[in-house]
Amino acid sequence: MAVPDPRQARTPLFDAMVELAQSRKVSFHTPGHKSGKGISTRFRKFVGPKIFSIDLTTLDEVDSLQKPVGVIKEAQELAALAYGADASFFLLNGTTGGNHAMVVSSTRPGEKVLVARNCHKSIIVGVILAGARPIFVPVEYDTERRLALNVRADDIEKALRAEPDARTLLVTSPNYYGYTVDLGAVARLRERREFTLLVDEAHGPHLKFHADLPLDALTAGADICVQSTHKIIGGMTQASILHARAGRVDLSRVAASLKSLQTTSPSYILMASLDLARMQMATEGQKLLTRVIELAEEARAKINRIPGLVCRTREEARSEGLGDIDVTKLTISVIGTGRTGYQVSQELNRRFDIQVEMADPAHVLVIVSIGDRKDDLSRLVSALDEIAREAQAEARPKAALVSAAPPRIDNPLAILPRDAFFAPSRFVPLEEAVGKVSADIVTVYPPGIPVLIPGETIAREVAEYVRAMARHGSIMDGLDETNTRIKIVA
Ligand SMILES: Cc1ncc(COP(=O)(O)O)c(C=O)c1O
């Protein structure tokens, strides 16, 4: 086991916050609740008084995120050291805010950017803010298991060859289901052709700290990556980090973009959680993650013995040429039970008090993390076993599954996303939208990947897929309130 760097035991921001809270200075500044003295009694009774004493604002003792010169600077430098970055930046609006800044700071208006088509909505918003021209790289689908996998290095190479003037590549790795892009192979493409590699690593803040997890983006050669510390490790909700390497990326542009896009009143509680989560991973991540991997692998093996359920192993994924998977995600195919992922997820919740991360028509997705215990996973496995056995015994007709994977999205870009976003627009029924230009991002949740972006001509298969998913009860973003009309460029 590698010996942790002793510097990583430090938590400069959290320590300064505790010291300031304990000094009990009289406050005539924000936040208005004044260390909790003015907070609602119900709130204080439930969470206790201490949390309010560290809900601070920018003060000399605790530094400023907009212009860090003290403990925030030190905390960000420790994060950079732990992750192997030249600079790391604390994010208060999740990876969403980091993705906006990553795109804005790395592209120019009108410039071509290669974007993996499974990107999160926040990447598209970044493209709109930047005024860039996205060229999409197709995503590999597992049609049998109805699962969107990720983009292949070969397809990225093809896209680079087809677009000789594109200088930036944006990928998501791992994706929500834990499937990675072969980032090592992608980075090696730069031996023949220079480009900036930007990685949405929302689901990978833990990868750096265990050799049995897929290669993390920075180690593979990414220039910027953004991680949701709050999703997978010990950050509090909304707390993420952007890591950057100097060279292809101008670090001062990254800092300036973040300064423009982030709040001027960052939550110190969220920032402290980033300081502590980094310390925890850097000092004991390997031990904690060894346990997480053991728990997840044990559960995976048991789930694979339950009739009707399949949870792909790392070996299978590799042998099928799919690249790597993060084994701490359990993507459980439930097609064999005859139930949809939504039904299984609801049963787990209503009958067994178990809540999963998400469900789609064919899967439930379970995140196993440093907060889980053996008992929690045993409960999950026995509940799944009961549900699957009941489904088999009922022998009722198989649930009509709608395809989980959207059709191969091929909506040609008629105008720049930014121009479409700001153009006059109107709503039309979905069946009348084919051939028209979308004015909004249309996303089907889960997994929240845009099926249409502003400026794209709406293909028939995509309009039909959106209608089917809306009828099926998926959460739709980008349609009107009746889920039957779509915004087009007027
Ligand atoms: C791949 C990906 N990128 C970005 C985001 C946005 O991250 P955050 O919720 O931290 O803003 C998500 C959220 O689910 C995501 O799955």
XYZ file of C-alpha atoms and ligand atoms in Angstrom:
506
model
C 0.000 0.000 0.000
C 1.440 3.424 -0.982
C 2.348 5.637 1.994
C 0.111 8.737 2.025
C 1.818 12.127 1.696
C 1.771 13.588 5.267
C 0.787 17.003 3.864
C -2.548 15.478 2.852
C -3.607 15.094 6.495
C -4.013 18.885 6.624
C -7.388 20.618 6.258
C -6.492 24.326 6.221
C -9.910 25.700 5.316
C -11.886 23.600 7.792
C -9.392 24.352 10.589
C -9.627 28.112 9.979
C -13.430 27.914 9.968
C -13.525 26.053 13.285
C -11.071 28.499 14.827
C -13.112 31.496 13.684
C -16.370 29.924 14.914
C -14.824 29.235 18.314
C -13.511 32.800 18.658
C -17.150 33.980 18.959
C -16.484 37.368 17.341
C -19.448 39.743 17.113
C -20.726 39.636 13.539
C -22.214 42.581 11.662
C -21.920 40.819 8.318
C -23.747 38.220 6.255
C -25.182 35.608 6.605
C -28.151 37.285 8.250
C -28.791 34.434 10.700
C -25.578 35.488 12.554
C -24.124 32.091 13.505
C -27.607 30.649 13.915
C -28.882 33.148 16.489
C -31.536 34.300 14.046
C -32.304 30.950 12.419
C -35.757 29.331 12.673
C -36.029 27.287 15.875
C -37.357 24.237 14.015
C -34.306 24.209 11.756
C -31.885 24.582 14.689
C -33.671 21.921 16.733
C -33.369 19.386 13.934
C -29.783 19.949 12.807
C -28.254 21.296 16.029
C -26.548 24.666 16.553
C -22.982 23.952 15.391
C -23.525 23.864 11.663
C -24.648 27.529 11.691
C -21.464 28.675 13.403
C -19.458 27.581 10.352
C -21.907 29.002 7.789
C -19.507 31.872 7.126
C -18.849 34.487 4.517
C -15.679 35.842 2.871
C -13.558 37.159 5.772
C -9.792 37.554 6.175
C -9.594 34.503 8.470
C -11.257 32.135 5.961
C -10.139 33.675 2.642
C -12.089 34.426 -0.538
C -12.963 31.965 -3.322
C -13.051 34.800 -5.865
C -9.451 35.786 -5.048
C -7.884 33.077 -2.892
C -4.701 34.096 -1.101
C -4.964 32.197 2.208
C -6.603 29.000 3.450
C -8.781 28.441 0.350
C -5.673 28.775 -1.830
C -3.901 26.214 0.387
C -6.888 23.842 0.335
C -7.120 24.027 -3.462
C -3.353 23.450 -3.761
C -3.632 20.327 -1.599
C -6.427 19.082 -3.888
C -4.204 19.734 -6.932
C -1.369 17.813 -5.278
C -3.630 14.872 -4.410
C -5.089 14.604 -7.908
C -1.957 15.468 -9.920
C -3.272 18.756 -11.298
C -1.465 22.053 -11.840
C -4.470 23.878 -10.413
C -7.699 22.779 -8.756
C -10.777 24.930 -8.219
C -13.613 24.413 -5.747
C -17.054 24.417 -7.375
C -20.278 25.417 -5.641
C -22.765 24.661 -8.400
C -21.756 21.065 -8.861
C -20.092 19.658 -11.936
C -22.723 21.597 -13.874
C -20.924 24.873 -13.088
C -17.512 23.303 -13.726
C -18.600 21.988 -17.117
C -19.798 25.459 -18.117
C -16.412 26.947 -17.172
C -14.469 24.070 -18.796
C -16.104 24.718 -22.191
C -16.108 28.521 -21.955
C -12.434 28.675 -21.009
C -11.255 26.233 -23.722
C -13.148 27.298 -26.849
C -13.950 30.439 -28.846
C -17.176 31.527 -30.578
C -17.745 29.602 -33.812
C -14.939 27.119 -33.074
C -15.540 23.414 -33.744
C -15.579 21.128 -30.691
C -15.845 17.350 -30.845
C -18.389 16.259 -28.231
C -19.290 12.701 -27.229
C -23.030 12.471 -27.800
C -23.695 11.092 -24.310
C -22.705 14.385 -22.701
C -24.657 15.870 -19.823
C -26.915 18.857 -20.475
C -24.412 21.139 -18.718
C -21.869 20.542 -21.510
C -24.422 21.708 -24.083
C -25.130 24.791 -21.974
C -21.355 25.415 -21.935
C -21.364 25.157 -25.743
C -24.246 27.682 -25.887
C -22.455 30.080 -23.537
C -19.248 29.768 -25.562
C -20.958 30.002 -28.970
C -19.002 26.922 -30.106
C -19.976 24.548 -32.937
C -20.386 20.981 -31.600
C -19.556 17.998 -33.816
C -20.906 14.876 -32.142
C -19.127 11.563 -31.734
C -21.607 8.647 -31.679
C -22.151 6.474 -28.615
C -21.941 2.690 -28.607
C -25.197 0.979 -27.631
C -25.749 -2.476 -26.247
C -28.996 -3.186 -28.100
C -29.523 -6.549 -26.400
C -29.338 -5.057 -22.903
C -30.742 -1.703 -24.016
C -27.931 0.291 -22.530
C -26.049 3.367 -23.762
C -22.378 2.507 -23.238
C -19.778 5.119 -24.148
C -17.809 6.373 -27.145
C -15.059 4.218 -28.646
C -11.531 5.542 -29.177
C -11.827 4.389 -32.848
C -14.862 6.618 -33.374
C -13.022 9.539 -31.797
C -10.104 8.943 -34.157
C -12.505 8.894 -37.129
C -14.131 12.147 -35.976
C -10.721 13.803 -35.582
C -9.783 12.755 -39.104
C -13.074 14.076 -40.482
C -12.690 17.428 -38.707
C -9.072 18.542 -39.151
C -9.768 22.008 -37.715
C -11.355 20.795 -34.446
C -8.922 21.424 -31.592
C -10.966 20.327 -28.590
C -12.493 16.997 -27.565
C -15.071 16.611 -24.806
C -15.934 13.205 -23.342
C -17.782 11.849 -20.305
C -15.885 9.134 -18.462
C -17.077 7.171 -16.600
C -20.693 7.660 -17.618
C -23.605 7.391 -15.199
C -23.596 3.576 -15.539
C -19.854 3.369 -14.832
C -18.657 2.738 -18.426
C -15.450 4.553 -19.300
C -13.869 5.866 -22.473
C -10.437 4.362 -23.162
C -8.800 7.651 -22.194
C -5.273 6.240 -22.493
C -5.898 5.374 -26.160
C -7.592 8.726 -26.758
C -4.691 10.675 -25.228
C -2.229 8.710 -27.407
C -4.007 10.046 -30.514
C -2.237 13.322 -29.728
C 1.063 11.770 -30.845
C -0.246 12.412 -34.357
C -2.670 15.293 -33.820
C -2.803 17.994 -31.131
C -6.081 18.586 -29.316
C -7.244 19.609 -25.871
C -8.849 16.753 -23.943
C -11.677 17.808 -21.620
C -13.319 15.158 -19.452
C -16.589 15.341 -17.554
C -15.511 13.031 -14.724
C -18.573 13.726 -12.565
C -18.687 10.026 -11.645
C -14.962 9.568 -11.023
C -13.610 11.537 -8.029
C -12.533 8.251 -6.392
C -10.698 6.681 -9.340
C -7.325 8.243 -8.556
C -7.175 6.528 -5.183
C -7.395 2.836 -6.099
C -5.463 0.765 -8.613
C -8.413 -1.590 -9.172
C -10.595 1.215 -10.530
C -10.404 2.567 -14.102
C -7.652 5.033 -14.991
C -8.568 8.573 -13.911
C -8.710 11.360 -16.489
C -5.700 13.423 -15.375
C -3.400 10.397 -15.153
C -4.537 9.397 -18.646
C -3.575 12.849 -19.973
C -6.695 15.046 -19.753
C -6.134 18.800 -19.744
C -9.208 19.552 -17.622
C -11.553 17.275 -15.716
C -14.525 18.061 -13.509
C -15.556 15.761 -10.660
C -18.704 15.603 -8.529
C -17.077 15.075 -5.144
C -20.615 15.033 -3.729
C -21.837 12.161 -5.904
C -19.357 9.443 -5.054
C -17.132 10.494 -2.102
C -17.503 12.735 0.946
C -18.476 16.119 -0.529
C -21.818 17.637 0.366
C -24.429 17.997 -2.361
C -23.371 20.628 -4.958
C -19.676 20.439 -3.986
C -17.459 19.526 -6.964
C -13.888 20.224 -8.133
C -12.340 21.221 -11.452
C -8.740 20.089 -12.015
C -6.584 21.539 -14.785
C -3.160 21.005 -16.315
C -1.237 23.934 -17.776
C 0.050 23.767 -21.356
C -2.820 23.390 -23.773
C -5.116 25.129 -21.291
C -4.711 28.723 -20.116
C -5.172 28.453 -16.341
C -5.899 32.170 -16.003
C -8.835 31.779 -18.434
C -10.174 28.892 -16.340
C -9.943 31.011 -13.193
C -11.556 34.000 -14.925
C -14.418 31.859 -16.309
C -15.111 30.412 -12.881
C -15.036 33.857 -11.310
C -17.646 35.023 -13.819
C -19.887 31.967 -13.578
C -19.781 31.106 -9.865
C -21.612 32.747 -7.000
C -19.864 35.537 -5.090
C -21.308 34.053 -1.876
C -19.908 30.510 -1.810
C -21.036 28.202 0.981
C -18.140 27.611 3.369
C -19.818 24.428 4.574
C -19.673 23.009 1.052
C -16.081 24.155 0.589
C -15.089 22.603 3.936
C -16.617 19.325 2.760
C -14.287 19.475 -0.271
C -11.270 20.092 1.964
C -12.190 17.146 4.193
C -13.217 14.786 1.371
C -9.826 15.319 -0.304
C -8.035 14.699 2.992
C -10.058 11.524 3.571
C -9.367 10.124 0.103
C -5.673 11.093 0.077
C -4.977 9.619 3.511
C -7.228 6.556 3.658
C -8.862 6.311 0.237
C -7.091 3.126 -0.736
C -8.260 1.286 2.384
C -11.821 2.648 2.194
C -12.159 1.903 -1.515
C -10.757 -1.633 -1.128
C -13.722 -2.292 1.149
C -16.191 -0.629 -1.264
C -14.888 -2.733 -4.168
C -15.173 -5.930 -2.075
C -18.760 -5.111 -1.085
C -19.762 -4.265 -4.645
C -18.087 -7.347 -6.167
C -19.667 -9.650 -3.604
C -23.105 -8.171 -4.314
C -22.501 -8.385 -8.095
C -21.681 -12.098 -7.859
C -24.823 -12.794 -5.797
C -27.044 -10.701 -8.098
C -25.722 -12.636 -11.104
C -26.957 -15.853 -9.450
C -30.523 -14.491 -9.194
C -32.689 -15.731 -12.089
C -33.573 -12.927 -14.495
C -30.950 -10.440 -13.286
C -27.637 -9.609 -14.942
C -24.935 -7.278 -13.693
C -22.003 -7.042 -16.107
C -18.561 -7.796 -14.666
C -15.376 -5.894 -15.460
C -13.946 -8.954 -17.243
C -17.052 -9.246 -19.458
C -16.959 -5.548 -20.331
C -13.288 -5.784 -21.280
C -13.673 -8.987 -23.282
C -16.597 -7.470 -25.195
C -14.314 -4.581 -26.177
C -16.424 -2.117 -24.223
C -13.509 -0.629 -22.335
C -13.528 -0.533 -18.605
C -16.199 -0.249 -15.948
C -16.169 1.186 -12.460
C -17.122 -1.857 -10.401
C -18.552 0.263 -7.572
C -21.570 0.925 -9.808
C -24.002 -1.972 -10.088
C -25.923 -1.589 -13.353
C -28.491 -4.338 -12.939
C -30.363 -5.475 -16.044
C -33.871 -6.589 -15.020
C -35.199 -7.438 -18.499
C -35.122 -11.152 -17.655
C -37.669 -10.700 -14.842
C -40.291 -9.308 -17.205
C -40.468 -6.144 -15.115
C -39.167 -2.728 -16.033
C -36.401 -1.014 -14.110
C -38.993 1.533 -12.941
C -41.185 -1.246 -11.485
C -38.289 -2.939 -9.702
C -37.111 0.399 -8.303
C -40.618 1.194 -7.011
C -40.950 -2.226 -5.400
C -37.563 -1.856 -3.724
C -38.695 1.477 -2.332
C -42.282 0.696 -1.333
C -41.875 -2.846 -0.027
C -38.285 -2.924 1.172
C -37.434 0.729 1.999
C -34.494 0.615 -0.414
C -33.811 3.569 -2.702
C -31.620 3.143 -5.764
C -29.779 5.873 -7.670
C -31.956 5.564 -10.746
C -33.981 3.269 -12.948
C -34.570 3.116 -16.685
C -36.870 0.800 -18.621
C -34.362 -2.064 -18.459
C -32.130 -1.366 -15.421
C -31.765 -0.225 -11.890
C -28.529 1.504 -10.978
C -26.984 1.094 -7.538
C -24.080 3.235 -6.304
C -21.919 1.481 -3.710
C -19.740 3.909 -1.774
C -17.722 4.589 1.365
C -21.001 5.095 3.251
C -22.335 1.569 2.643
C -22.201 -1.386 5.027
C -22.342 -5.125 4.372
C -25.847 -5.276 5.877
C -27.149 -2.669 3.418
C -25.962 -4.753 0.476
C -27.306 -7.996 1.958
C -30.702 -6.315 2.255
C -30.538 -5.191 -1.362
C -29.573 -8.656 -2.626
C -32.349 -10.429 -0.716
C -34.951 -7.878 -1.826
C -33.881 -8.301 -5.462
C -33.987 -12.069 -5.033
C -37.549 -11.912 -3.693
C -38.744 -9.573 -6.447
C -37.132 -11.688 -9.199
C -38.517 -14.977 -7.844
C -42.032 -13.533 -7.498
C -41.852 -12.183 -11.047
C -40.914 -15.657 -12.324
C -43.652 -17.405 -10.327
C -46.337 -15.016 -11.548
C -45.547 -15.919 -15.150
C -47.512 -12.851 -16.155
C -46.962 -11.406 -19.605
C -43.648 -9.667 -19.924
C -43.818 -5.903 -19.385
C -43.815 -3.988 -22.641
C -40.389 -2.423 -22.605
C -39.703 0.746 -24.442
C -36.147 0.937 -25.658
C -33.865 2.328 -22.962
C -31.377 3.454 -25.514
C -32.507 6.333 -27.684
C -32.218 5.740 -31.418
C -28.776 6.529 -32.833
C -29.178 10.268 -32.557
C -28.446 11.879 -35.861
C -30.091 15.281 -35.884
C -28.106 17.451 -38.313
C -27.066 20.829 -36.891
C -28.935 23.480 -38.887
C -27.699 26.508 -36.934
C -25.353 27.083 -33.995
C -26.831 26.029 -30.616
C -26.295 29.564 -29.321
C -28.166 31.135 -32.261
C -31.088 28.710 -31.839
C -31.225 29.289 -28.084
C -31.588 33.051 -28.551
C -33.836 32.890 -31.682
C -37.606 33.624 -31.509
C -39.340 30.295 -30.825
C -42.754 28.648 -30.416
C -44.197 25.356 -29.174
C -45.605 22.799 -31.648
C -47.055 19.290 -31.073
C -44.313 16.647 -31.252
C -45.862 15.005 -34.319
C -45.524 18.288 -36.227
C -41.924 18.873 -35.164
C -40.123 16.509 -37.559
C -37.819 18.491 -39.845
C -38.073 21.657 -37.700
C -35.152 23.145 -35.729
C -35.142 22.573 -31.981
C -34.902 25.717 -29.824
C -34.242 23.953 -26.523
C -32.355 21.075 -24.947
C -34.639 18.041 -24.699
C -33.580 15.505 -22.131
C -35.106 12.237 -20.993
C -34.390 11.358 -17.342
C -32.792 9.113 -16.520
C -30.041 9.228 -17.584
C -30.338 12.915 -18.466
C -28.519 12.856 -21.778
C -29.871 15.406 -24.284
C -31.637 13.773 -27.236
C -32.032 17.158 -28.908
C -30.025 20.326 -28.595
C -30.853 23.833 -29.824
C -30.055 24.206 -33.516
C -30.582 20.540 -34.444
C -33.130 19.476 -37.050
C -35.561 17.101 -35.340
C -35.296 13.608 -36.869
C -38.431 11.415 -37.068
C -36.994 8.606 -34.894
C -35.993 11.090 -32.218
C -39.442 12.745 -32.150
C -41.017 9.273 -31.875
C -38.627 8.236 -29.098
C -39.409 11.415 -27.138
C -43.166 10.785 -27.515
C -42.791 7.163 -26.401
C -40.707 8.082 -23.344
C -43.125 10.887 -22.380
C -46.075 8.475 -22.616
C -44.101 5.948 -20.567
C -43.854 8.412 -17.693
C -40.169 9.311 -17.963
C -39.245 12.718 -16.620
C -38.930 14.996 -19.626
C -37.013 18.239 -19.663
C -37.461 20.655 -22.556
C -41.109 19.905 -23.490
C -44.133 21.983 -22.418
C -46.037 21.169 -19.215
C -48.289 18.641 -21.037
C -45.198 16.770 -22.290
C -46.682 16.785 -25.808
C -45.254 19.979 -27.338
C -41.710 20.951 -28.187
C -40.070 24.349 -28.657
C -38.865 25.037 -32.193
C -37.120 27.978 -33.806
C -39.943 30.153 -35.228
C -22.103 12.875 -16.468
C -22.614 14.003 -15.638
N -22.052 15.212 -15.751
C -22.455 16.258 -15.017
C -23.488 16.132 -14.115
C -23.901 17.316 -13.309
O -23.274 17.213 -12.066
P -23.745 18.017 -10.781
O -25.010 17.366 -10.321
O -22.611 17.845 -9.826
O -23.965 19.441 -11.183
C -24.119 14.887 -13.954
C -25.243 14.738 -13.026
O -25.904 13.743 -12.941
C -23.674 13.801 -14.736
O -24.230 12.577 -14.633
